[in-house]
mmCIF file of C-alpha atoms in Angstrom:
data_model
loop_
_atom_site.group_PDB
_atom_site.id
_atom_site.type_symbol
_atom_site.label_atom_id
_atom_site.label_comp_id
_atom_site.label_asym_id
_atom_site.label_seq_id
_atom_site.Cartn_x
_atom_site.Cartn_y
_atom_site.Cartn_z
ATOM 1 C CA MET H 26 64.575 -219.343 14.896
ATOM 2 C CA LYS H 27 67.670 -217.961 16.447
ATOM 3 C CA ILE H 28 67.853 -218.604 20.986
ATOM 4 C CA VAL H 29 69.954 -215.012 22.176
ATOM 5 C CA SER H 30 72.448 -214.472 23.625
ATOM 6 C CA ARG H 31 72.319 -215.862 27.937
ATOM 7 C CA ASN H 32 74.377 -212.657 28.737
ATOM 8 C CA GLU H 33 71.996 -211.056 30.735
ATOM 9 C CA GLU H 34 73.572 -208.322 31.569
ATOM 10 C CA LEU H 35 75.167 -207.532 27.969
ATOM 11 C CA LEU H 36 71.642 -207.291 27.273
ATOM 12 C CA ARG H 37 70.640 -205.168 30.427
ATOM 13 C CA ASP H 38 73.404 -203.012 29.551
ATOM 14 C CA ALA H 39 72.849 -202.444 25.984
ATOM 15 C CA LEU H 40 69.226 -201.582 26.391
ATOM 16 C CA SER H 41 70.182 -199.057 29.378
ATOM 17 C CA ARG H 42 71.829 -197.251 26.910
ATOM 18 C CA ILE H 43 69.093 -196.003 24.663
ATOM 19 C CA PRO H 44 69.448 -192.814 23.018
ATOM 20 C CA GLN H 45 66.783 -190.601 24.823
ATOM 21 C CA PRO H 46 64.985 -187.831 21.627
ATOM 22 C CA SER H 47 65.293 -184.764 23.273
ATOM 23 C CA SER H 48 62.647 -183.046 20.844
ATOM 24 C CA ARG H 49 59.721 -184.806 21.428
ATOM 25 C CA THR H 50 57.339 -184.381 23.665
ATOM 26 C CA THR H 51 57.480 -188.480 25.789
ATOM 27 C CA LEU H 52 58.867 -189.893 28.486
ATOM 28 C CA SER H 53 62.071 -189.958 29.238
ATOM 29 C CA SER H 54 64.083 -192.895 29.996
ATOM 30 C CA CYS H 55 66.123 -193.131 33.202
ATOM 31 C CA ASN H 56 69.733 -194.883 32.217
ATOM 32 C CA LYS H 57 70.200 -197.352 34.799
ATOM 33 C CA LEU H 58 70.157 -200.820 35.048
ATOM 34 C CA ILE H 59 67.116 -203.042 36.087
ATOM 35 C CA ARG H 60 67.237 -202.946 39.666
ATOM 36 C CA PHE H 61 65.343 -205.995 41.746
ATOM 37 C CA GLU H 62 63.980 -202.890 44.306
ATOM 38 C CA ASP H 63 62.341 -201.501 41.003
ATOM 39 C CA ILE H 64 61.165 -204.265 39.905
ATOM 40 C CA SER H 65 59.245 -205.704 43.140
ATOM 41 C CA ALA H 66 57.446 -201.809 44.124
ATOM 42 C CA ALA H 67 55.929 -202.395 40.281
ATOM 43 C CA ALA H 68 54.844 -205.872 41.609
ATOM 44 C CA PHE H 69 53.182 -204.838 44.582
ATOM 45 C CA LYS H 70 51.955 -201.223 43.106
ATOM 46 C CA ILE H 71 50.274 -202.948 39.771
ATOM 47 C CA GLN H 72 48.711 -206.042 41.596
ATOM 48 C CA SER H 73 45.243 -204.973 41.895
ATOM 49 C CA GLY H 74 45.361 -203.477 37.947
ATOM 50 C CA ILE H 75 46.422 -207.234 36.053
ATOM 51 C CA GLN H 76 45.579 -210.227 36.552
ATOM 52 C CA LYS H 77 48.514 -212.872 38.735
ATOM 53 C CA THR H 78 48.412 -214.806 35.552
ATOM 54 C CA PRO H 79 49.115 -219.128 35.611
ATOM 55 C CA CYS H 80 52.283 -220.494 35.150
ATOM 56 C CA MET H 81 51.361 -224.634 34.606
ATOM 57 C CA TYR H 82 51.843 -227.439 33.606
ATOM 58 C CA SER H 83 51.406 -228.223 30.380
ATOM 59 C CA ARG H 84 50.232 -231.772 28.502
ATOM 60 C CA LEU H 85 53.225 -230.796 25.986
ATOM 61 C CA SER H 86 55.453 -232.254 28.917
ATOM 62 C CA LYS H 87 55.131 -235.741 27.348
ATOM 63 C CA GLN H 88 54.846 -235.666 23.715
ATOM 64 C CA TYR H 89 58.365 -233.864 23.539
ATOM 65 C CA GLY H 90 59.312 -235.819 26.896
ATOM 66 C CA MET H 91 60.561 -233.238 29.111
ATOM 67 C CA ASP H 92 58.721 -230.976 32.172
ATOM 68 C CA ILE H 93 56.990 -227.872 30.431
ATOM 69 C CA TYR H 94 54.840 -224.952 32.575
ATOM 70 C CA LEU H 95 53.339 -221.961 30.129
ATOM 71 C CA LYS H 96 52.830 -219.217 31.411
ATOM 72 C CA LYS H 97 49.976 -217.765 30.165
ATOM 73 C CA GLU H 98 50.787 -214.048 29.451
ATOM 74 C CA PHE H 99 47.313 -213.839 26.894
ATOM 75 C CA LEU H 100 44.567 -214.626 29.738
ATOM 76 C CA GLN H 101 45.341 -210.687 30.290
ATOM 77 C CA TYR H 102 42.936 -208.450 30.122
ATOM 78 C CA THR H 103 43.585 -206.925 26.480
ATOM 79 C CA GLY H 104 45.752 -210.742 25.532
ATOM 80 C CA SER H 105 49.218 -209.165 26.081
ATOM 81 C CA VAL H 106 51.484 -208.959 29.142
ATOM 82 C CA LYS H 107 52.471 -205.276 27.239
ATOM 83 C CA GLU H 108 49.688 -204.552 30.166
ATOM 84 C CA ARG H 109 52.200 -204.938 33.056
ATOM 85 C CA GLY H 110 54.879 -202.100 32.374
ATOM 86 C CA VAL H 111 51.588 -199.663 30.594
ATOM 87 C CA LEU H 112 49.910 -199.930 34.489
ATOM 88 C CA TYR H 113 53.229 -199.427 36.305
ATOM 89 C CA LEU H 114 53.985 -196.604 33.211
ATOM 90 C CA LEU H 115 50.752 -194.680 33.781
ATOM 91 C CA THR H 116 50.682 -194.759 37.795
ATOM 92 C CA SER H 117 53.809 -193.224 37.526
ATOM 93 C CA LEU H 118 52.406 -189.779 35.609
ATOM 94 C CA PRO H 119 52.458 -187.026 37.253
ATOM 95 C CA GLN H 120 48.876 -185.904 38.506
ATOM 96 C CA ASP H 121 48.914 -183.348 35.907
ATOM 97 C CA GLN H 122 49.784 -185.340 33.208
ATOM 98 C CA GLN H 123 47.330 -187.900 34.121
ATOM 99 C CA ARG H 124 44.735 -184.805 33.447
ATOM 100 C CA LYS H 125 46.393 -183.770 30.233
ATOM 101 C CA GLY H 126 45.912 -187.006 28.536
ATOM 102 C CA VAL H 127 48.246 -189.169 26.948
ATOM 103 C CA ILE H 128 48.513 -189.694 22.766
ATOM 104 C CA VAL H 129 49.737 -193.216 20.984
ATOM 105 C CA ALA H 130 49.746 -194.230 17.682
ATOM 106 C CA SER H 131 49.845 -197.331 16.276
ATOM 107 C CA ASP H 132 47.605 -200.306 16.615
ATOM 108 C CA SER H 133 50.451 -202.860 18.719
ATOM 109 C CA ASN H 134 49.815 -204.506 22.047
ATOM 110 C CA PHE H 135 51.029 -201.266 23.458
ATOM 111 C CA SER H 136 48.106 -199.450 22.230
ATOM 112 C CA MET H 137 44.990 -201.391 23.490
ATOM 113 C CA ALA H 138 47.760 -202.048 26.606
ATOM 114 C CA VAL H 139 47.086 -197.903 26.801
ATOM 115 C CA ALA H 140 43.554 -197.508 25.953
ATOM 116 C CA TYR H 141 42.059 -199.682 28.688
ATOM 117 C CA HIS H 142 44.210 -198.456 31.777
ATOM 118 C CA ALA H 143 44.179 -195.620 30.331
ATOM 119 C CA SER H 144 40.388 -195.482 30.089
ATOM 120 C CA GLU H 145 40.344 -197.620 33.716
ATOM 121 C CA LEU H 146 42.481 -195.075 35.892
ATOM 122 C CA ARG H 147 40.430 -192.087 34.122
ATOM 123 C CA ILE H 148 43.092 -190.589 31.838
ATOM 124 C CA PRO H 149 41.961 -189.214 28.622
ATOM 125 C CA VAL H 150 43.871 -191.149 26.465
ATOM 126 C CA PHE H 151 43.738 -190.392 22.480
ATOM 127 C CA VAL H 152 44.724 -193.630 19.551
ATOM 128 C CA ILE H 153 45.787 -192.929 16.259
ATOM 129 C CA MET H 154 45.981 -194.953 13.614
ATOM 130 C CA SER H 155 45.852 -195.120 9.937
ATOM 131 C CA THR H 156 43.344 -195.191 7.179
ATOM 132 C CA SER H 157 44.774 -199.588 6.694
ATOM 133 C CA THR H 158 43.855 -199.983 10.554
ATOM 134 C CA SER H 159 41.465 -203.191 9.926
ATOM 135 C CA PRO H 160 38.051 -202.324 11.655
ATOM 136 C CA ALA H 161 38.173 -205.000 14.227
ATOM 137 C CA ARG H 162 41.601 -203.294 15.520
ATOM 138 C CA VAL H 163 39.513 -199.913 15.447
ATOM 139 C CA LYS H 164 35.830 -201.426 17.418
ATOM 140 C CA MET H 165 38.269 -202.623 19.747
ATOM 141 C CA CYS H 166 40.615 -199.945 21.249
ATOM 142 C CA ARG H 167 37.465 -197.998 21.016
ATOM 143 C CA GLU H 168 35.350 -200.143 23.035
ATOM 144 C CA TYR H 169 38.384 -200.397 25.695
ATOM 145 C CA GLY H 170 37.659 -196.493 26.268
ATOM 146 C CA ALA H 171 39.528 -194.003 23.728
ATOM 147 C CA MET H 172 39.132 -191.934 21.431
ATOM 148 C CA VAL H 173 39.812 -193.645 18.147
ATOM 149 C CA ILE H 174 40.975 -190.782 15.386
ATOM 150 C CA SER H 175 41.830 -192.906 12.152
ATOM 151 C CA TYR H 176 44.865 -190.090 10.113
ATOM 152 C CA GLY H 177 46.866 -191.244 7.304
ATOM 153 C CA ALA H 178 47.631 -194.104 4.620
ATOM 154 C CA THR H 179 51.105 -195.728 6.657
ATOM 155 C CA ALA H 180 52.152 -195.544 10.572
ATOM 156 C CA LYS H 181 54.994 -192.754 9.700
ATOM 157 C CA ASP H 182 51.659 -190.799 9.000
ATOM 158 C CA SER H 183 50.439 -191.293 11.977
ATOM 159 C CA GLN H 184 53.258 -190.513 14.064
ATOM 160 C CA MET H 185 53.731 -187.459 12.410
ATOM 161 C CA HIS H 186 49.766 -186.415 13.082
ATOM 162 C CA ALA H 187 49.316 -187.592 16.906
ATOM 163 C CA ARG H 188 53.401 -185.873 17.818
ATOM 164 C CA ARG H 189 52.375 -182.342 16.702
ATOM 165 C CA LEU H 190 48.793 -183.016 18.637
ATOM 166 C CA ALA H 191 50.896 -184.132 21.584
ATOM 167 C CA GLN H 192 52.863 -180.314 21.286
ATOM 168 C CA GLU H 193 49.749 -178.118 20.638
ATOM 169 C CA ASN H 194 47.237 -179.149 23.479
ATOM 170 C CA GLY H 195 50.616 -180.917 26.332
ATOM 171 C CA TYR H 196 49.251 -184.428 25.984
ATOM 172 C CA LEU H 197 52.276 -187.645 26.320
ATOM 173 C CA TYR H 198 53.210 -188.922 23.427
ATOM 174 C CA LEU H 199 53.743 -192.351 24.483
ATOM 175 C CA GLU H 200 55.461 -195.076 22.529
ATOM 176 C CA GLU H 201 56.753 -198.299 23.829
ATOM 177 C CA GLU H 202 60.972 -197.625 24.866
ATOM 178 C CA ASP H 203 62.997 -199.217 27.181
ATOM 179 C CA SER H 204 62.771 -196.708 29.573
ATOM 180 C CA ALA H 205 63.489 -198.345 33.697
ATOM 181 C CA VAL H 206 59.693 -198.030 34.595
ATOM 182 C CA TYR H 207 58.485 -199.521 31.606
ATOM 183 C CA LEU H 208 61.078 -202.778 31.850
ATOM 184 C CA SER H 209 60.278 -202.829 35.917
ATOM 185 C CA GLY H 210 56.209 -203.524 34.907
ATOM 186 C CA LEU H 211 56.642 -205.760 33.223
ATOM 187 C CA GLY H 212 59.542 -207.723 34.996
ATOM 188 C CA THR H 213 57.199 -208.226 37.278
ATOM 189 C CA VAL H 214 56.069 -211.908 35.767
ATOM 190 C CA GLY H 215 59.900 -213.466 36.048
ATOM 191 C CA LEU H 216 58.621 -212.617 39.790
ATOM 192 C CA GLU H 217 55.093 -214.663 39.651
ATOM 193 C CA VAL H 218 56.555 -217.383 37.497
ATOM 194 C CA TYR H 219 59.571 -217.499 40.542
ATOM 195 C CA GLU H 220 56.305 -218.030 42.760
ATOM 196 C CA GLN H 221 53.932 -220.304 41.076
ATOM 197 C CA VAL H 222 57.486 -222.439 39.892
ATOM 198 C CA PRO H 223 60.735 -222.173 42.517
ATOM 199 C CA LYS H 224 62.264 -224.387 41.099
ATOM 200 C CA LEU H 225 63.391 -224.215 37.517
ATOM 201 C CA ASP H 226 66.545 -225.036 35.426
ATOM 202 C CA ALA H 227 64.749 -222.328 32.307
ATOM 203 C CA VAL H 228 62.050 -219.920 31.563
ATOM 204 C CA ILE H 229 62.152 -219.027 27.709
ATOM 205 C CA PHE H 230 60.981 -215.390 26.837
ATOM 206 C CA PRO H 231 59.749 -214.232 23.305
ATOM 207 C CA ALA H 232 63.388 -212.125 22.252
ATOM 208 C CA GLY H 233 62.010 -209.728 18.566
ATOM 209 C CA GLY H 234 61.433 -206.517 18.634
ATOM 210 C CA HIS H 235 61.596 -205.266 21.801
ATOM 211 C CA CYS H 236 63.147 -206.560 24.036
ATOM 212 C CA GLY H 237 61.772 -205.191 27.241
ATOM 213 C CA LEU H 238 60.560 -208.463 28.141
ATOM 214 C CA LEU H 239 63.480 -210.413 28.513
ATOM 215 C CA ALA H 240 65.215 -207.656 30.383
ATOM 216 C CA GLY H 241 63.202 -207.179 33.152
ATOM 217 C CA SER H 242 62.348 -210.095 33.390
ATOM 218 C CA ALA H 243 65.755 -212.178 33.777
ATOM 219 C CA ALA H 244 66.911 -209.496 36.009
ATOM 220 C CA ALA H 245 64.123 -210.136 38.674
ATOM 221 C CA LEU H 246 64.732 -214.088 37.414
ATOM 222 C CA LYS H 247 68.412 -213.749 38.137
ATOM 223 C CA HIS H 248 68.072 -211.918 41.437
ATOM 224 C CA LEU H 249 65.854 -214.260 42.648
ATOM 225 C CA ASN H 250 68.076 -217.866 41.454
ATOM 226 C CA PRO H 251 72.043 -216.824 39.774
ATOM 227 C CA HIS H 252 71.670 -220.423 38.463
ATOM 228 C CA ILE H 253 68.736 -220.316 36.171
ATOM 229 C CA ALA H 254 69.341 -220.349 32.039
ATOM 230 C CA VAL H 255 66.737 -216.249 30.939
ATOM 231 C CA ILE H 256 66.474 -218.045 26.993
ATOM 232 C CA GLY H 257 65.781 -214.991 24.901
ATOM 233 C CA VAL H 258 63.856 -216.204 21.061
ATOM 234 C CA GLU H 259 63.597 -213.742 17.818
ATOM 235 C CA SER H 260 62.824 -215.075 14.119
ATOM 236 C CA GLU H 261 66.363 -215.989 12.350
ATOM 237 C CA SER H 262 64.207 -213.797 9.575
ATOM 238 C CA PHE H 263 64.140 -209.998 12.061
ATOM 239 C CA PRO H 264 67.241 -211.273 14.304
ATOM 240 C CA VAL H 265 66.894 -207.232 15.291
ATOM 241 C CA LEU H 266 68.229 -208.618 19.145
ATOM 242 C CA GLN H 267 71.414 -211.030 17.844
ATOM 243 C CA GLN H 268 72.396 -207.311 15.556
ATOM 244 C CA SER H 269 72.248 -205.756 18.682
ATOM 245 C CA LEU H 270 73.883 -207.002 21.389
ATOM 246 C CA LYS H 271 76.355 -207.687 18.830
ATOM 247 C CA ALA H 272 76.520 -204.169 17.513
ATOM 248 C CA GLY H 273 76.861 -203.467 21.057
ATOM 249 C CA HIS H 274 74.055 -200.952 21.261
ATOM 250 C CA PRO H 275 70.019 -200.807 20.306
ATOM 251 C CA ILE H 276 69.969 -200.776 16.077
ATOM 252 C CA ASP H 277 67.220 -199.744 14.606
ATOM 253 C CA ASP H 278 64.164 -201.673 14.714
ATOM 254 C CA GLN H 279 61.826 -199.190 12.637
ATOM 255 C CA ALA H 280 61.973 -201.962 9.640
ATOM 256 C CA CYS H 281 60.608 -204.531 12.668
ATOM 257 C CA SER H 282 57.551 -203.229 13.108
ATOM 258 C CA ASN H 283 56.991 -202.567 9.757
ATOM 259 C CA HIS H 284 56.885 -205.864 9.394
ATOM 260 C CA HIS H 285 53.747 -208.202 8.712
ATOM 261 C CA PHE H 286 55.517 -211.592 10.904
ATOM 262 C CA TYR H 287 53.224 -213.759 9.008
ATOM 263 C CA GLY H 288 54.299 -213.220 5.489
ATOM 264 C CA GLY H 289 57.568 -214.552 6.322
ATOM 265 C CA LYS H 290 56.975 -216.613 9.122
ATOM 266 C CA GLU H 291 58.802 -220.066 9.836
ATOM 267 C CA GLU H 292 56.872 -223.048 10.635
ATOM 268 C CA ASN H 293 57.729 -223.493 13.187
ATOM 269 C CA ILE H 294 55.706 -221.140 14.711
ATOM 270 C CA LEU H 295 52.144 -222.257 12.636
ATOM 271 C CA ILE H 296 53.118 -225.769 14.318
ATOM 272 C CA SER H 297 53.494 -224.683 17.775
ATOM 273 C CA MET H 298 50.509 -222.380 17.319
ATOM 274 C CA LEU H 299 48.552 -225.690 16.150
ATOM 275 C CA ARG H 300 50.154 -227.229 19.666
ATOM 276 C CA LEU H 301 48.953 -224.971 21.809
ATOM 277 C CA LEU H 302 45.701 -224.217 20.490
ATOM 278 C CA GLU H 303 44.692 -228.151 21.032
ATOM 279 C CA TYR H 304 46.761 -229.346 24.107
ATOM 280 C CA GLU H 305 45.546 -226.457 25.302
ATOM 281 C CA ARG H 306 43.371 -224.811 24.450
ATOM 282 C CA ALA H 307 45.207 -221.311 23.930
ATOM 283 C CA THR H 308 44.921 -219.611 20.750
ATOM 284 C CA VAL H 309 48.117 -217.308 20.878
ATOM 285 C CA ASP H 310 49.569 -215.353 17.963
ATOM 286 C CA ALA H 311 53.339 -215.657 16.977
ATOM 287 C CA GLU H 312 55.007 -214.110 19.263
ATOM 288 C CA GLY H 313 53.194 -215.457 22.006
ATOM 289 C CA ALA H 314 54.003 -218.896 20.007
ATOM 290 C CA ILE H 315 58.362 -218.139 19.273
ATOM 291 C CA GLY H 316 58.676 -219.870 22.563
ATOM 292 C CA LEU H 317 57.308 -223.411 21.838
ATOM 293 C CA ALA H 318 58.896 -223.462 18.425
ATOM 294 C CA ALA H 319 61.726 -223.305 19.869
ATOM 295 C CA LEU H 320 60.642 -226.545 21.301
ATOM 296 C CA VAL H 321 59.865 -228.246 17.882
ATOM 297 C CA ALA H 322 61.955 -227.226 15.983
ATOM 298 C CA GLY H 323 65.044 -228.925 18.414
ATOM 299 C CA LYS H 324 67.256 -225.440 19.179
ATOM 300 C CA LEU H 325 67.342 -226.339 23.007
ATOM 301 C CA PRO H 326 68.795 -229.827 23.466
ATOM 302 C CA GLU H 327 70.368 -229.280 26.362
ATOM 303 C CA LEU H 328 67.204 -229.140 28.225
ATOM 304 C CA LYS H 329 66.521 -232.425 27.519
ATOM 305 C CA GLY H 330 66.381 -234.829 30.884
ATOM 306 C CA LYS H 331 67.000 -231.493 33.306
ATOM 307 C CA ARG H 332 65.279 -232.257 36.991
ATOM 308 C CA TYR H 333 63.087 -229.280 37.099
ATOM 309 C CA GLY H 334 61.832 -228.490 33.417
ATOM 310 C CA MET H 335 61.200 -224.460 31.814
ATOM 311 C CA ALA H 336 58.469 -221.807 32.088
ATOM 312 C CA ILE H 337 57.953 -220.750 28.307
ATOM 313 C CA VAL H 338 56.081 -217.633 28.194
ATOM 314 C CA LEU H 339 52.987 -216.892 26.305
ATOM 315 C CA CYS H 340 53.390 -213.537 25.867
ATOM 316 C CA SER H 341 50.132 -212.857 23.188
ATOM 317 C CA GLY H 342 47.231 -213.330 22.374
ATOM 318 C CA ASN H 343 45.828 -211.073 19.888
ATOM 319 C CA LEU H 344 44.860 -212.702 17.027
ATOM 320 C CA GLU H 345 42.487 -212.019 14.475
ATOM 321 C CA LEU H 346 39.623 -214.006 13.081
ATOM 322 C CA HIS H 347 40.891 -214.734 9.538
ATOM 323 C CA LEU H 348 44.405 -214.376 10.286
ATOM 324 C CA LEU H 349 43.378 -217.484 13.253
ATOM 325 C CA GLN H 350 41.685 -219.310 10.184
ATOM 326 C CA GLU H 351 44.486 -219.308 7.950
ATOM 327 C CA CYS H 352 47.236 -219.938 10.758
ATOM 328 C CA VAL H 353 45.521 -223.113 11.492
ATOM 329 C CA ALA H 354 44.629 -224.340 7.902
ATOM 330 C CA ARG H 355 48.497 -224.029 7.140
ATOM 331 C CA ALA H 356 49.875 -225.179 10.286
ATOM 332 C CA LEU H 357 47.766 -228.646 9.099
ATOM 333 C CA ALA H 358 49.662 -228.668 5.676
ATOM 334 C CA LEU H 359 52.771 -228.086 7.701
ATOM 335 C CA ASP H 360 52.225 -230.722 9.905
ATOM 336 C CA ASN H 361 51.365 -233.391 7.816
ATOM 337 C CA ARG H 362 47.685 -233.114 8.649
ATOM 338 C CA VAL H 363 46.061 -232.083 5.542
ATOM 339 C CA CYS H 364 47.089 -233.314 1.973
ATOM 340 C CA ARG H 365 45.410 -232.673 -0.951
ATOM 341 C CA PHE H 366 45.882 -235.166 -4.361
ATOM 342 C CA SER H 367 44.442 -235.223 -7.996
ATOM 343 C CA PHE H 368 44.457 -238.062 -11.021
ATOM 344 C CA VAL H 369 42.054 -238.741 -13.839
ATOM 345 C CA LEU H 370 39.483 -241.173 -14.361
ATOM 346 C CA SER H 371 36.953 -242.100 -16.661
ATOM 347 C CA ASP H 372 33.288 -240.215 -16.295
ATOM 348 C CA CYS H 373 31.484 -243.962 -15.540
ATOM 349 C CA PRO H 374 29.346 -244.926 -12.738
ATOM 350 C CA GLY H 375 30.378 -246.138 -9.083
ATOM 351 C CA ASP H 376 34.449 -245.201 -10.354
ATOM 352 C CA ILE H 377 33.722 -242.024 -7.568
ATOM 353 C CA SER H 378 31.855 -244.714 -4.758
ATOM 354 C CA LYS H 379 35.542 -246.703 -5.361
ATOM 355 C CA LEU H 380 37.900 -243.863 -4.381
ATOM 356 C CA LEU H 381 35.164 -243.003 -1.605
ATOM 357 C CA GLU H 382 35.573 -246.126 -0.331
ATOM 358 C CA ILE H 383 38.914 -246.005 -0.253
ATOM 359 C CA LEU H 384 39.286 -242.518 1.886
ATOM 360 C CA ALA H 385 36.993 -244.633 4.271
ATOM 361 C CA ARG H 386 38.669 -247.460 4.519
ATOM 362 C CA GLU H 387 41.757 -245.709 5.191
ATOM 363 C CA GLU H 388 40.374 -243.334 7.021
ATOM 364 C CA ALA H 389 41.295 -240.315 5.980
ATOM 365 C CA ARG H 390 38.491 -237.333 6.823
ATOM 366 C CA VAL H 391 37.407 -235.563 2.804
ATOM 367 C CA LEU H 392 37.039 -231.920 3.646
ATOM 368 C CA ASP H 393 37.039 -231.486 0.179
ATOM 369 C CA ILE H 394 36.560 -232.501 -3.480
ATOM 370 C CA LYS H 395 36.081 -231.124 -7.619
ATOM 371 C CA GLN H 396 35.566 -232.757 -10.381
ATOM 372 C CA GLU H 397 36.870 -230.954 -14.086
ATOM 373 C CA ARG H 398 34.982 -232.455 -16.925
ATOM 374 C CA THR H 399 35.682 -229.564 -19.460
ATOM 375 C CA PHE H 400 39.146 -228.933 -19.471
ATOM 376 C CA VAL H 401 40.711 -232.623 -19.208
ATOM 377 C CA THR H 402 42.688 -232.779 -21.858
ATOM 378 C CA SER H 403 43.430 -236.754 -21.642
ATOM 379 C CA GLU H 404 40.110 -238.369 -23.258
ATOM 380 C CA LEU H 405 36.260 -237.497 -23.197
ATOM 381 C CA PHE H 406 34.146 -238.909 -21.653
ATOM 382 C CA ASN H 407 37.062 -238.964 -18.593
ATOM 383 C CA VAL H 408 37.308 -237.091 -14.966
ATOM 384 C CA GLU H 409 40.329 -235.565 -13.267
ATOM 385 C CA VAL H 410 39.553 -235.577 -9.093
ATOM 386 C CA THR H 411 40.721 -233.942 -6.595
ATOM 387 C CA CYS H 412 40.387 -233.599 -2.911
ATOM 388 C CA THR H 413 41.635 -232.462 -0.134
ATOM 389 C CA VAL H 414 41.639 -235.022 2.885
ATOM 390 C CA GLU H 415 42.389 -235.153 6.843
ATOM 391 C CA THR H 416 44.379 -236.505 8.554
ATOM 392 C CA ARG H 417 45.779 -237.937 11.614
ATOM 393 C CA ASP H 418 49.553 -237.380 11.284
ATOM 394 C CA LYS H 419 52.494 -238.720 8.664
ATOM 395 C CA ILE H 420 52.804 -241.899 9.243
ATOM 396 C CA HIS H 421 48.954 -241.737 8.447
ATOM 397 C CA THR H 422 49.643 -240.072 5.689
ATOM 398 C CA ALA H 423 51.620 -242.211 3.826
ATOM 399 C CA GLN H 424 50.249 -244.927 4.431
ATOM 400 C CA LEU H 425 47.269 -243.005 2.526
ATOM 401 C CA ARG H 426 49.093 -242.360 0.153
ATOM 402 C CA ASN H 427 50.566 -245.988 -0.681
ATOM 403 C CA ALA H 428 46.746 -247.218 -0.821
ATOM 404 C CA LEU H 429 45.863 -244.879 -2.985
ATOM 405 C CA LEU H 430 49.223 -245.495 -6.001
ATOM 406 C CA GLU H 431 48.203 -248.782 -5.889
ATOM 407 C CA ARG H 432 45.098 -248.356 -6.794
ATOM 408 C CA TYR H 433 45.508 -245.237 -8.945
ATOM 409 C CA PRO H 434 49.427 -244.980 -10.190
ATOM 410 C CA THR H 435 48.951 -241.784 -11.577
ATOM 411 C CA ALA H 436 48.002 -240.181 -8.502
ATOM 412 C CA SER H 437 49.797 -236.748 -8.087
ATOM 413 C CA TRP H 438 50.171 -235.073 -4.460
ATOM 414 C CA THR H 439 50.538 -231.884 -4.024
ATOM 415 C CA GLU H 440 53.104 -230.335 -2.386
ATOM 416 C CA ARG H 441 53.125 -228.095 0.863
#
């Protein structure tokens, strides 16, 4: 993962020059820098519609040797910080447009926030989702109050259909773009962090893909405390913001919207998700965990020993159940707390019992044990045993391995 430039003026300037397509029915962006007054106005206007999420001292502070505060934006009703920008965007629409309605085309956190808050404001809202969208997402969006239409095999098909419906029916087609109104709503996170923990050395935000949260909050925080470090973290495999800053203008991030983040995720993000689940009982997704991942990866050594500590914004927690299970299982293996080994034993009474005695003595928890007889290529009456066990940590795993190799020298370990 990469730590993006701390030059917030460059970031906001790049955002302010995003080209606005004139051929689509969408909300026009104002090409100007975000003003602190705009963020304050947004905070006042949305205060009754969003959660003022806690910014709490974390138990992880002791483990990483610095004072860490966690801004828990995943506690918003739809599980995402995007609600702040969306609510301010919707309440800023002209009344005639609110009566006609809005339309979005994706299964993203942005669309979920639009579905919920438009329904709460009694604005007709339509969400176009591709046929490949998970049933859980479709169900959730309908429960928020939106009219959900499945159309097209890809996200691009859904977007084209949504634009066509917008033109034909007078709906406002919304997509997550960096308008001054939307960024001002997101910037209210920076205001809240400053109110809740006034003295901080740094605040860490996700910066991948849409970086409106980083830009809006940086504007607020730097106005209130020019000396605070505002840090953005993005995936090394998809450094959209880094490339945009180098180019001097936003690059095309279409590939980002189609990128399945969990497919090629860095190990430290998975471990961060595990740490937050264990220490904070916080279920966050990859974007929500990426700020902590910078610490786990040792990317911020300059913050060690700082006087006031840092805040990390956990921006979203929309993780589907099957994906949560996969992420936790993989993270335990990466953290050297689940290991697998196999070896061949003689198929004699008591041999498996002896193995279990060793595991019990070493205080390893057996998760799974399998015996294979048919396809063992060694001598007859042998059995291949494969065990998956849980340990406390890396040291415990090494102790267990030494104990097993002493008894079973031919044991082989499955590398993570």
